[in-house]
Amino acid sequence: MYDEWAYHFPQTFIHSAKKESKTTSKKDEDVYTPEVKEQKTRDPPKGEDLRRVKSYETFCPTSKVDTSEPWEKETVDDSSGWVENINNPDQSYRISALLCVETCQQLISSAKQAIQSLQTLKSDYIQVREQTSSFQNSCETLMTVQKRYSELSDAIADRLKIFNSLDPTIRKLNNADITFVETDEFKEMLKSLDQSLEFLSTHKQFHDSEFYYSHFRQCMTRSLTLIRLYLTASLDIDTHEEPYTVASYQLRPFAMEIEQRCQHQEYISLLKDCYAAYFSARQKFIAPMISKYIAGHVQEKHLVAFTRIILSYVRGILSDEFDLFFQFFDTGVEDLMTWFTYLLSPVYNHLRPRTIHQLDLSILCDLCILLQTQFIRDEEELITRVNEKVLDFGRLIRSVLQDAQTRVIFRTQQTIEKDIRKFMPTEPDLDYPAKLFERKQIQQDDEFDISHLLIGWYPTMRKSVWILSKIYRLVNSVVFDDLAHEITHVCTHSLISAAIRIAQLHSNTDSRLFLIHHLLLLKEQISAFDIEFIRPRVDIEFSWGGNKSEKLFSPSGILEFASSGIPRVVESMFDAKEELDEKLREAINGFTFDESEEMMSMFRDELCKEGTISIEEMTAASKERARMVKRKLEEYISDSRTREILEGAIKTLVAEQLEMIKDRAKEANRQLWEDTRTLTEGLFE
């Protein structure tokens, strides 16, 4: 570990080396120990560039003995002392040990100083970190404030921009003419006005917001008025179809500017002015065409043919106008339909007098069928195409249909009054059952002709069914039900009156069967018309009677008389179908009762006479009567099931009459037949 020469160094050199080592160590300590200055403020300390400690360079002079220079010195000054001590090994070892101890102490001292410096640096670092964090937070706060102020400044600038734009807008509008609307600057101005109005409407708390809002609204009104003037001037062009189609692509964007702002009531009037200008320009071309076409077909005498020709032409014209209108505008259906109604005034003026003066109910019904089937759309079709813009032509001619329906109702009531209620039958009309024979003969000649179905019907019956079949689904359902009840009621009473006349001209049996036959037919026919509505009948009921007049002069009875003597309005439901069923039951019951009485009249007559009763003769007479009744039933009633029911009812009544006669015979102590079933079973065979 140690060199040989170290044990033989002279003592003076060792002391000299030790002294030099101490000096060097002290110098190095002064060089490498950092000076900590006291900080008078809380600012971070200023940094100093400290030289890195180099242990080898620092401690090398003390850990080794420089033999060159001292050797020369000792050799020159006192070489004899050095020679004496160099041969002492203990002294050399001691010197080396002392040097090592001193070196270790210096290392420990340097380490402590380094640790102290590190602790100082650590505390300084913590202080710097805290101050840096505080500085960062302060910077972030300042940045946030700066950003907020910047945004506030921008917002103020934007909002001031809205207020500052009022004066330039007013100046533009003061110097503008109708050609200004074609520029891009005008479109941008409209957008700016929309934004300004929207902003002011949502920020009413701003100072003078109402003032600025009213002025911006005036500017918008003036701008849209310029558009209206531009559209009015542009629409006043050649009235042919092709120029208008081309112009629609140019003018539609301007019309949309007004339509998009129609939430304000004032702008709706501007849009309607545009509609009026359009209608005025188109009317110059359309109205003469319609009038000329009507004048060319005014000689057509047939009402239905004239209506078909005129309405077909007008519908084509209006369909084209409908499509052309919506090439200019997106809204305005109601205004367009109002204009169409005005265009159809010549059509109304020609159709209404013809309809009113038409007396033929059949022609009026054909007119209603034409209007309903060819010109009025089905409601279901309109519902399925609700999102499409389709001309509802039926709405335009609904007044024509209403005129026709009103005339149909009026003529129906007149026909009921004249041809049913006041019908005066002739003898050929009451020639039953001869008219039924005529019907059967026609049926045999032509089995496929359905016109023979009405042959043999009583005229009022035929007229009633004809009227119902004509007006069915042509008028309102409630009106039809009301008319159907009236027709059924009047027809029923007409048949009853005819049955009374037939009884006078022919026989009671023919009268009864005539009434049953026609009432069954009427019941069958009206069942096909779905009569549901029942007309209420209003009556006035006076509740006082003769006995109450006695209380008039009594003090206590005056109030009672006054309260009970007030007439009351009483509503009762008039159902002609129930009346028909009731009359049919009465006719059937009367027929079966009369025929059973006729069959049993001989039995009752013989029972009242003296002597024995000839059962065979009376039975034969009853069966002869039954055969006659059966023949009559076959003449009047074509349904075998109905005939069987009527025959069964007669048999039942005959059996009841026989039982009554048998009881009376026993009371008179007379000999009578034991079994009456043979008579009832043999009837109608």
XYZ file of C-alpha atoms in Angstrom:
685
model
C 0.000 0.000 0.000
C 2.828 2.403 0.828
C 6.047 2.968 -1.031
C 9.449 2.221 0.510
C 10.580 5.740 0.307
C 7.857 6.918 2.662
C 9.525 5.193 5.566
C 12.797 6.977 4.977
C 11.527 10.614 4.558
C 13.285 13.135 6.729
C 11.234 14.632 9.541
C 11.547 18.160 8.290
C 10.042 17.217 5.007
C 7.197 15.459 6.696
C 6.416 18.527 8.788
C 6.795 20.645 5.747
C 4.430 18.366 3.847
C 1.993 18.321 6.753
C 2.043 22.068 6.932
C 1.574 22.392 3.236
C -1.220 19.845 3.372
C -3.024 21.853 6.035
C -2.564 24.992 4.020
C -3.828 23.387 0.894
C -6.770 21.855 2.698
C -7.717 25.189 4.181
C -7.431 26.855 0.827
C -9.557 24.212 -0.776
C -12.130 24.559 1.999
C -12.302 28.253 1.340
C -12.675 27.626 -2.342
C -15.376 24.944 -2.317
C -17.508 25.975 0.639
C -20.505 27.961 -0.750
C -21.405 31.172 0.987
C -25.019 31.372 2.080
C -26.266 34.913 1.990
C -29.147 36.079 4.100
C -32.310 36.747 2.118
C -33.955 39.938 3.154
C -37.044 39.394 1.006
C -39.351 36.486 0.233
C -38.147 36.476 -3.321
C -36.329 33.348 -4.412
C -32.530 33.564 -3.920
C -30.395 34.362 -6.844
C -28.650 31.398 -8.238
C -24.836 31.067 -8.100
C -22.763 28.892 -10.330
C -20.918 26.679 -7.873
C -18.004 24.621 -9.129
C -18.518 20.944 -8.682
C -16.459 19.413 -5.917
C -13.672 17.217 -7.280
C -12.478 14.966 -4.507
C -9.359 13.820 -6.269
C -8.092 17.297 -7.085
C -9.005 18.574 -3.629
C -7.566 15.930 -1.426
C -4.708 14.736 -3.559
C -2.132 17.151 -2.005
C -2.856 15.889 1.472
C -3.030 12.201 0.710
C 0.305 12.093 -1.087
C 3.659 13.550 -0.402
C 5.286 15.438 -3.170
C 8.828 14.122 -3.171
C 10.264 16.190 -5.940
C 10.323 19.700 -4.582
C 10.946 18.930 -0.882
C 13.666 16.537 -1.886
C 15.404 19.188 -3.797
C 14.904 21.617 -0.943
C 16.098 19.303 1.714
C 18.905 18.235 -0.412
C 20.008 21.734 -0.850
C 19.376 23.000 2.692
C 19.886 20.129 5.050
C 20.523 16.878 3.362
C 22.095 15.407 6.414
C 18.849 15.540 8.500
C 16.836 13.952 5.819
C 19.265 11.104 5.556
C 19.067 10.539 9.299
C 15.295 10.308 9.401
C 14.734 8.380 6.257
C 15.944 5.213 7.811
C 13.358 5.479 10.718
C 10.329 3.322 9.596
C 8.162 3.994 12.644
C 8.324 7.672 12.131
C 7.327 7.339 8.507
C 4.366 5.112 9.375
C 3.225 7.520 12.033
C 3.369 10.383 9.603
C 1.334 8.462 7.083
C -1.280 7.505 9.682
C -1.587 11.076 10.825
C -2.036 12.165 7.274
C -4.809 9.597 6.776
C -6.593 10.670 9.955
C -6.400 14.274 8.947
C -7.675 13.393 5.507
C -10.634 11.521 6.994
C -11.451 14.439 9.251
C -11.360 16.745 6.302
C -13.638 14.357 4.404
C -16.097 14.311 7.291
C -16.014 18.083 7.534
C -16.536 18.420 3.800
C -19.430 15.909 3.937
C -21.083 17.873 6.722
C -20.678 21.060 4.765
C -22.116 19.328 1.711
C -25.101 18.048 3.728
C -25.668 21.517 5.130
C -25.471 22.965 1.636
C -27.959 20.347 0.403
C -30.360 21.159 3.217
C -30.054 24.818 2.389
C -30.682 24.052 -1.268
C -33.670 21.902 -0.308
C -35.237 24.647 1.781
C -34.528 27.111 -1.001
C -36.075 24.680 -3.500
C -39.203 24.285 -1.376
C -39.478 28.032 -1.054
C -38.964 28.484 -4.789
C -41.531 25.783 -5.534
C -44.114 27.397 -3.285
C -43.451 30.802 -4.752
C -43.530 29.351 -8.261
C -46.875 27.638 -7.557
C -48.258 30.862 -6.135
C -46.960 32.712 -9.132
C -48.544 30.161 -11.455
C -51.913 30.457 -9.699
C -51.695 34.210 -9.907
C -50.907 33.970 -13.598
C -53.797 31.609 -14.211
C -56.146 33.913 -12.326
C -54.922 36.822 -14.369
C -55.347 34.808 -17.567
C -58.916 33.914 -16.563
C -59.717 37.514 -15.815
C -58.079 38.567 -19.045
C -60.097 35.976 -20.995
C -63.339 37.048 -19.331
C -62.603 40.677 -20.060
C -61.717 39.769 -23.621
C -64.963 37.837 -24.079
C -66.905 40.623 -22.448
C -65.231 43.081 -24.757
C -66.080 40.952 -27.792
C -69.686 40.514 -26.594
C -70.034 44.224 -26.033
C -68.566 44.850 -29.461
C -70.987 42.361 -31.062
C -73.975 43.812 -29.272
C -72.901 47.324 -30.026
C -72.559 46.221 -33.612
C -76.300 45.431 -33.597
C -77.161 48.856 -32.234
C -74.645 50.605 -34.454
C -76.083 48.954 -37.566
C -79.370 50.876 -37.279
C -78.186 54.135 -38.797
C -76.448 52.538 -41.842
C -79.548 50.443 -42.479
C -81.799 53.491 -42.389
C -79.498 55.328 -44.797
C -79.543 52.378 -47.208
C -83.314 52.208 -47.183
C -83.665 55.954 -47.649
C -81.589 55.808 -50.817
C -82.904 52.473 -52.135
C -85.259 51.746 -55.025
C -86.965 48.465 -55.975
C -83.885 47.209 -57.839
C -82.022 47.178 -54.523
C -83.774 43.915 -53.627
C -81.825 42.100 -56.358
C -78.450 42.765 -54.709
C -76.637 40.536 -52.252
C -76.314 43.496 -49.913
C -80.100 43.541 -49.521
C -80.163 39.853 -48.581
C -77.447 40.397 -45.989
C -79.369 43.360 -44.631
C -82.485 41.185 -44.195
C -80.478 38.594 -42.285
C -78.988 41.323 -40.099
C -82.451 42.715 -39.383
C -83.711 39.260 -38.427
C -80.813 38.789 -36.023
C -81.288 42.246 -34.526
C -85.021 41.758 -33.981
C -84.497 38.347 -32.457
C -81.785 39.674 -30.144
C -83.852 42.634 -28.971
C -86.946 40.512 -28.437
C -84.989 38.266 -26.064
C -83.119 41.112 -24.296
C -85.844 43.537 -23.414
C -83.993 44.546 -20.251
C -81.396 46.477 -22.271
C -81.492 50.228 -22.201
C -83.604 51.694 -25.047
C -84.362 48.197 -26.332
C -87.950 49.155 -27.203
C -86.745 52.171 -29.157
C -84.292 50.137 -31.198
C -86.769 47.273 -31.624
C -89.418 49.560 -33.084
C -86.916 51.151 -35.472
C -85.578 47.787 -36.617
C -89.167 46.630 -37.125
C -89.804 49.682 -39.272
C -86.711 48.884 -41.293
C -87.920 45.322 -41.813
C -91.333 46.586 -42.894
C -89.742 48.973 -45.372
C -87.528 46.183 -46.712
C -90.443 43.816 -47.239
C -92.427 46.654 -48.773
C -89.646 47.025 -51.325
C -90.027 43.313 -52.086
C -93.790 43.745 -52.484
C -93.290 46.652 -54.878
C -90.732 44.642 -56.805
C -93.058 41.632 -57.085
C -96.003 43.818 -58.093
C -93.968 45.464 -60.820
C -92.537 42.139 -62.002
C -95.931 40.399 -62.143
C -97.315 43.074 -64.423
C -95.895 41.346 -67.493
C -97.335 39.551 -70.478
C -100.171 37.351 -69.254
C -99.306 34.286 -71.272
C -98.472 31.040 -69.531
C -94.852 30.631 -70.593
C -93.530 34.023 -69.372
C -95.134 33.388 -65.982
C -93.521 29.983 -65.714
C -90.110 31.510 -66.411
C -90.733 34.407 -64.032
C -91.681 32.061 -61.205
C -88.087 30.840 -60.857
C -86.870 34.437 -60.509
C -89.590 35.780 -58.214
C -90.121 32.806 -55.916
C -87.082 33.597 -53.648
C -88.417 37.121 -53.041
C -91.886 35.836 -52.181
C -90.317 33.374 -49.764
C -88.621 36.256 -47.933
C -92.066 37.614 -47.032
C -93.597 34.179 -46.342
C -90.831 33.289 -43.890
C -91.611 36.397 -41.819
C -95.396 36.131 -41.728
C -95.450 35.503 -37.983
C -95.921 39.247 -37.699
C -99.434 40.400 -38.577
C -98.220 43.395 -40.553
C -96.270 41.200 -42.942
C -99.338 39.059 -43.687
C -100.972 42.093 -45.251
C -97.890 42.581 -47.446
C -98.092 38.962 -48.572
C -101.794 39.314 -49.328
C -100.969 42.360 -51.423
C -98.631 40.141 -53.426
C -101.433 37.596 -53.819
C -103.780 40.322 -54.980
C -101.264 41.568 -57.539
C -100.802 38.034 -58.848
C -104.556 37.365 -59.026
C -105.176 40.677 -60.761
C -102.575 39.932 -63.405
C -103.818 36.384 -64.038
C -107.479 37.349 -64.046
C -106.951 39.489 -67.111
C -106.153 36.299 -68.970
C -108.345 33.640 -67.296
C -111.708 35.387 -66.865
C -112.232 36.144 -70.594
C -111.392 32.541 -71.487
C -114.032 31.135 -69.120
C -116.695 33.600 -70.213
C -115.999 32.914 -73.873
C -116.213 29.160 -73.392
C -119.514 29.412 -71.503
C -120.951 31.660 -74.208
C -120.007 29.074 -76.822
C -122.012 26.307 -75.079
C -124.913 28.297 -73.702
C -127.202 26.802 -76.367
C -126.925 23.370 -74.738
C -130.406 22.710 -73.382
C -129.774 19.604 -71.314
C -128.746 20.639 -67.818
C -126.535 17.622 -67.063
C -124.675 17.809 -70.387
C -124.125 21.560 -70.031
C -122.817 21.129 -66.490
C -120.434 18.347 -67.515
C -118.965 20.359 -70.402
C -118.494 23.601 -68.468
C -117.122 22.074 -65.270
C -114.697 19.793 -67.126
C -113.212 22.769 -68.948
C -113.063 24.957 -65.851
C -111.470 22.210 -63.786
C -108.639 21.899 -66.308
C -108.051 25.663 -66.294
C -108.069 25.911 -62.512
C -105.778 22.899 -62.113
C -103.154 24.626 -64.256
C -103.603 27.853 -62.316
C -103.269 25.948 -59.053
C -99.911 24.495 -60.098
C -98.703 27.836 -61.462
C -99.589 29.667 -58.251
C -97.461 27.344 -56.142
C -94.517 27.936 -58.421
C -94.541 31.492 -57.045
C -95.686 30.943 -53.455
C -95.583 28.256 -50.787
C -98.668 29.408 -48.896
C -101.994 31.040 -49.710
C -104.328 28.118 -50.412
C -107.310 29.880 -48.865
C -106.688 33.073 -50.842
C -106.278 31.028 -54.001
C -109.554 29.176 -53.415
C -111.314 32.490 -52.787
C -110.006 33.769 -56.104
C -111.118 30.574 -57.847
C -114.583 31.072 -56.388
C -114.634 34.541 -57.898
C -113.504 33.155 -61.266
C -116.371 30.652 -61.166
C -118.985 33.372 -60.749
C -120.028 33.148 -64.440
C -120.432 29.391 -64.031
C -122.601 29.868 -60.946
C -124.651 32.523 -62.702
C -125.483 30.115 -65.541
C -125.998 26.929 -63.522
C -128.073 28.309 -60.657
C -131.027 29.591 -62.748
C -131.090 26.406 -64.792
C -131.084 24.292 -61.659
C -133.809 26.310 -59.995
C -136.083 26.162 -63.049
C -135.573 22.450 -63.581
C -138.781 20.569 -62.718
C -137.739 17.043 -63.603
C -136.657 15.271 -60.428
C -134.822 12.617 -62.422
C -132.634 15.226 -64.152
C -131.891 16.905 -60.835
C -130.833 13.568 -59.357
C -128.605 12.905 -62.375
C -127.025 16.321 -61.833
C -126.248 15.459 -58.203
C -124.763 12.122 -59.264
C -122.575 13.880 -61.843
C -121.276 16.403 -59.313
C -120.638 13.805 -56.618
C -118.945 11.173 -58.765
C -116.905 13.174 -61.280
C -116.081 16.517 -59.701
C -116.090 16.067 -55.935
C -113.218 14.070 -54.503
C -113.789 11.391 -51.956
C -112.868 12.464 -48.411
C -110.700 9.362 -47.967
C -108.662 10.330 -51.026
C -108.119 13.819 -49.632
C -106.984 12.341 -46.315
C -104.446 10.037 -47.987
C -103.038 12.970 -49.997
C -103.125 15.481 -47.172
C -99.406 16.293 -47.546
C -99.745 16.968 -51.267
C -100.909 20.203 -52.806
C -103.934 19.062 -54.796
C -106.791 21.197 -56.058
C -109.992 20.409 -54.181
C -112.342 21.207 -57.038
C -115.305 19.760 -55.164
C -114.978 22.537 -52.607
C -115.402 25.113 -55.375
C -118.565 23.579 -56.808
C -120.084 22.613 -53.487
C -122.496 25.509 -53.780
C -123.652 24.115 -57.136
C -124.192 20.739 -55.490
C -126.042 22.352 -52.602
C -128.319 24.159 -55.042
C -129.023 20.881 -56.812
C -129.637 19.038 -53.531
C -131.935 21.783 -52.288
C -133.855 21.590 -55.525
C -134.025 17.787 -55.257
C -135.467 18.029 -51.750
C -137.996 20.631 -52.842
C -139.092 18.658 -55.887
C -139.246 15.482 -53.788
C -141.608 17.125 -51.351
C -143.725 18.404 -54.223
C -143.799 14.944 -55.787
C -144.795 13.384 -52.467
C -147.579 15.899 -52.092
C -148.818 15.662 -55.657
C -148.223 12.042 -56.708
C -148.670 10.236 -53.383
C -150.653 12.178 -50.814
C -153.093 13.756 -53.286
C -153.121 10.894 -55.743
C -156.600 10.149 -57.102
C -156.707 6.588 -58.406
C -158.771 5.574 -61.411
C -160.655 2.318 -61.789
C -157.827 0.700 -63.789
C -155.465 1.564 -60.936
C -157.745 -0.356 -58.559
C -158.329 -3.328 -60.847
C -156.919 -6.018 -58.608
C -156.122 -8.856 -59.034
C -156.327 -8.268 -62.809
C -153.156 -6.147 -62.723
C -151.354 -9.038 -61.038
C -152.327 -11.358 -63.877
C -150.794 -8.888 -66.312
C -147.526 -8.994 -64.351
C -147.399 -12.789 -64.387
C -147.981 -12.825 -68.138
C -145.064 -10.418 -68.708
C -142.814 -12.508 -66.466
C -143.571 -15.593 -68.549
C -142.833 -13.755 -71.804
C -139.469 -12.299 -70.702
C -137.783 -13.808 -67.681
C -134.687 -11.576 -67.928
C -136.428 -8.189 -68.006
C -136.235 -6.577 -64.575
C -138.663 -3.793 -65.473
C -141.573 -6.157 -64.841
C -140.789 -6.050 -61.110
C -142.698 -2.788 -60.753
C -145.661 -3.933 -62.824
C -148.696 -4.618 -60.691
C -147.643 -2.208 -57.973
C -150.029 0.488 -56.921
C -148.934 3.854 -58.464
C -148.171 5.520 -55.128
C -146.163 2.485 -54.096
C -144.213 2.580 -57.335
C -143.631 6.324 -57.032
C -142.461 6.013 -53.414
C -139.866 3.365 -54.192
C -138.745 5.298 -57.255
C -138.226 8.485 -55.224
C -136.298 6.659 -52.505
C -134.039 4.966 -55.035
C -133.399 8.276 -56.795
C -132.509 10.434 -53.798
C -130.638 7.724 -51.866
C -127.084 8.952 -51.097
C -127.699 12.176 -53.026
C -128.741 14.234 -50.015
C -127.652 14.398 -46.425
C -128.356 11.180 -44.537
C -130.481 12.936 -41.920
C -132.516 14.664 -44.617
C -132.915 11.395 -46.501
C -134.116 9.584 -43.384
C -136.620 12.345 -42.752
C -137.906 12.166 -46.324
C -137.981 8.367 -46.186
C -140.134 8.438 -43.063
C -142.474 10.918 -44.700
C -142.688 8.884 -47.909
C -143.333 5.681 -45.971
C -146.008 7.332 -43.877
C -147.806 8.913 -46.838
C -147.500 5.765 -48.946
C -148.912 3.621 -46.132
C -151.981 5.797 -45.791
C -152.351 5.926 -49.564
C -152.387 2.118 -49.673
C -154.958 2.003 -46.877
C -157.179 4.421 -48.810
C -156.776 2.328 -51.953
C -157.681 -0.821 -50.001
C -160.905 0.818 -48.861
C -161.779 1.652 -52.482
C -160.966 -1.892 -53.623
C -163.260 -3.269 -50.928
C -166.041 -1.151 -52.394
C -165.304 -2.130 -55.994
C -164.387 -5.790 -55.583
C -164.328 -7.666 -52.297
C -163.080 -7.418 -48.778
C -160.670 -10.301 -49.406
C -159.094 -8.487 -52.368
C -158.864 -5.362 -50.256
C -157.102 -7.117 -47.397
C -154.715 -9.040 -49.622
C -153.964 -5.932 -51.684
C -152.971 -4.087 -48.520
C -150.921 -6.998 -47.156
C -149.179 -7.476 -50.510
C -148.151 -3.827 -50.860
C -147.227 -3.315 -47.209
C -144.934 -6.348 -47.402
C -143.365 -4.926 -50.562
C -142.941 -1.505 -48.958
C -141.345 -3.026 -45.871
C -138.964 -5.032 -48.033
C -138.008 -2.035 -50.161
C -137.329 0.467 -47.368
C -135.170 -2.052 -45.507
C -132.530 -1.617 -48.229
C -132.116 2.120 -47.543
C -130.754 1.935 -43.951
C -133.207 4.378 -42.459
C -131.884 5.222 -38.986
C -132.818 8.790 -38.130
C -136.238 9.269 -36.564
C -137.771 12.706 -36.893
C -139.101 14.117 -33.624
C -142.676 15.324 -33.743
C -143.314 18.468 -31.709
C -146.775 18.859 -30.144
C -148.191 21.510 -27.831
C -150.068 20.085 -24.872
C -152.574 22.106 -22.831
C -152.963 20.455 -19.458
C -155.974 22.294 -18.143
C -159.458 20.805 -18.301
C -163.032 21.846 -17.670
C -162.906 20.994 -13.987
C -160.021 23.358 -13.453
C -161.967 26.293 -14.715
C -164.034 26.090 -11.549
C -160.946 26.927 -9.512
C -160.323 30.078 -11.484
C -162.436 32.178 -9.135
C -161.137 30.598 -5.923
C -158.184 32.422 -4.269
C -156.275 29.209 -3.565
C -156.771 27.821 -7.050
C -155.474 30.757 -9.067
C -151.806 29.843 -8.610
C -152.467 26.179 -9.347
C -154.410 27.094 -12.461
C -151.670 29.427 -13.661
C -148.920 26.846 -13.152
C -150.834 23.974 -14.728
C -152.401 25.984 -17.515
C -149.113 26.869 -19.247
C -148.899 24.968 -22.567
C -145.996 22.518 -22.821
C -143.992 21.526 -25.852
C -143.883 17.740 -26.063
C -141.571 15.904 -28.450
C -142.636 12.495 -29.670
C -140.598 10.376 -32.051
C -142.278 9.687 -35.381
C -141.150 6.322 -36.750
C -142.767 5.416 -40.059
C -141.295 1.917 -39.965
C -143.069 1.158 -36.725
C -146.249 2.579 -38.199
C -145.804 0.358 -41.229
C -145.319 -2.715 -39.051
C -148.395 -1.811 -37.046
C -150.552 -1.361 -40.144
C -149.230 -4.623 -41.549
C -150.155 -6.471 -38.368
C -153.595 -4.931 -38.428
C -154.075 -5.937 -42.050
C -152.953 -9.518 -41.419
C -155.066 -9.846 -38.294
C -158.071 -8.384 -40.079
C -157.623 -10.704 -43.041
C -157.260 -13.879 -40.973
C -160.125 -12.916 -38.673
C -162.493 -12.037 -41.533
C -161.738 -15.241 -43.408
C -162.164 -17.397 -40.329
C -165.447 -15.648 -39.625
C -166.622 -16.276 -43.189
C -165.774 -19.959 -42.908
C -167.587 -20.322 -39.590
C -170.597 -18.166 -40.443
C -172.603 -21.170 -41.751
C -171.946 -23.069 -38.552
C -173.200 -20.199 -36.436
C -176.256 -19.695 -38.650
C -177.220 -23.350 -38.510
C -176.689 -23.423 -34.775
C -179.302 -20.725 -34.353
C -181.852 -22.585 -36.502
C -184.120 -25.445 -35.417
C -183.332 -28.939 -36.596
C -180.245 -30.953 -37.171
C -176.998 -29.579 -38.566
C -175.600 -31.057 -41.814
C -171.953 -31.396 -40.981
C -170.993 -32.517 -44.478
C -172.573 -29.514 -46.166
C -171.045 -27.053 -43.758
C -167.634 -28.692 -44.059
C -167.817 -28.636 -47.837
C -168.786 -24.960 -47.812
C -165.896 -24.111 -45.482
C -163.413 -25.954 -47.647
C -164.737 -24.219 -50.732
C -164.154 -20.921 -49.010
C -160.678 -22.034 -48.002
C -159.839 -22.990 -51.595
C -160.963 -19.573 -52.752
C -158.788 -17.927 -50.111
C -155.833 -20.064 -51.119
C -156.308 -19.069 -54.749
C -156.409 -15.429 -53.734
C -153.262 -15.841 -51.674
C -151.460 -17.325 -54.655
C -152.581 -14.375 -56.765
C -151.381 -11.709 -54.337
C -148.577 -13.330 -52.331
C -145.690 -14.825 -54.301
C -143.745 -16.061 -51.299
C -144.875 -19.562 -50.312
C -143.599 -19.154 -46.776
C -145.790 -16.093 -46.247
C -148.803 -17.929 -47.638
C -148.234 -20.825 -45.260
C -148.085 -18.441 -42.312
C -151.355 -16.796 -43.299
C -153.051 -20.157 -43.883
C -151.830 -21.410 -40.528
C -153.213 -18.317 -38.803
C -156.600 -18.901 -40.442
C -156.571 -22.556 -39.368
C -155.848 -21.552 -35.793
C -158.734 -19.099 -35.725
C -161.078 -21.647 -37.348
C -160.194 -24.206 -34.701
C -160.905 -21.681 -31.970
C -164.244 -20.812 -33.584
C -165.186 -24.494 -33.851
C -164.488 -25.007 -30.169
C -166.727 -22.073 -29.319
C -169.512 -23.416 -31.562
C -169.163 -26.871 -30.030
C -169.561 -25.411 -26.536
C -172.662 -23.506 -27.598
C -174.174 -26.649 -29.133
C -173.714 -28.565 -25.896
C -175.465 -25.799 -24.013
C -178.417 -26.085 -26.459
C -178.524 -29.874 -25.928
C -177.878 -30.600 -29.551
C -176.096 -33.451 -31.226
C -172.739 -32.213 -32.703
C -169.686 -33.808 -34.195
C -167.240 -35.371 -31.891
C -164.028 -34.415 -33.648
C -163.352 -31.086 -35.353
C -159.812 -31.838 -36.390
C -160.903 -33.325 -39.718
C -162.272 -29.945 -40.762
C -159.186 -27.915 -39.823
C -156.768 -30.434 -41.278
C -158.587 -30.503 -44.587
C -158.631 -26.777 -45.097
C -156.488 -25.296 -47.919
C -155.996 -28.734 -49.507
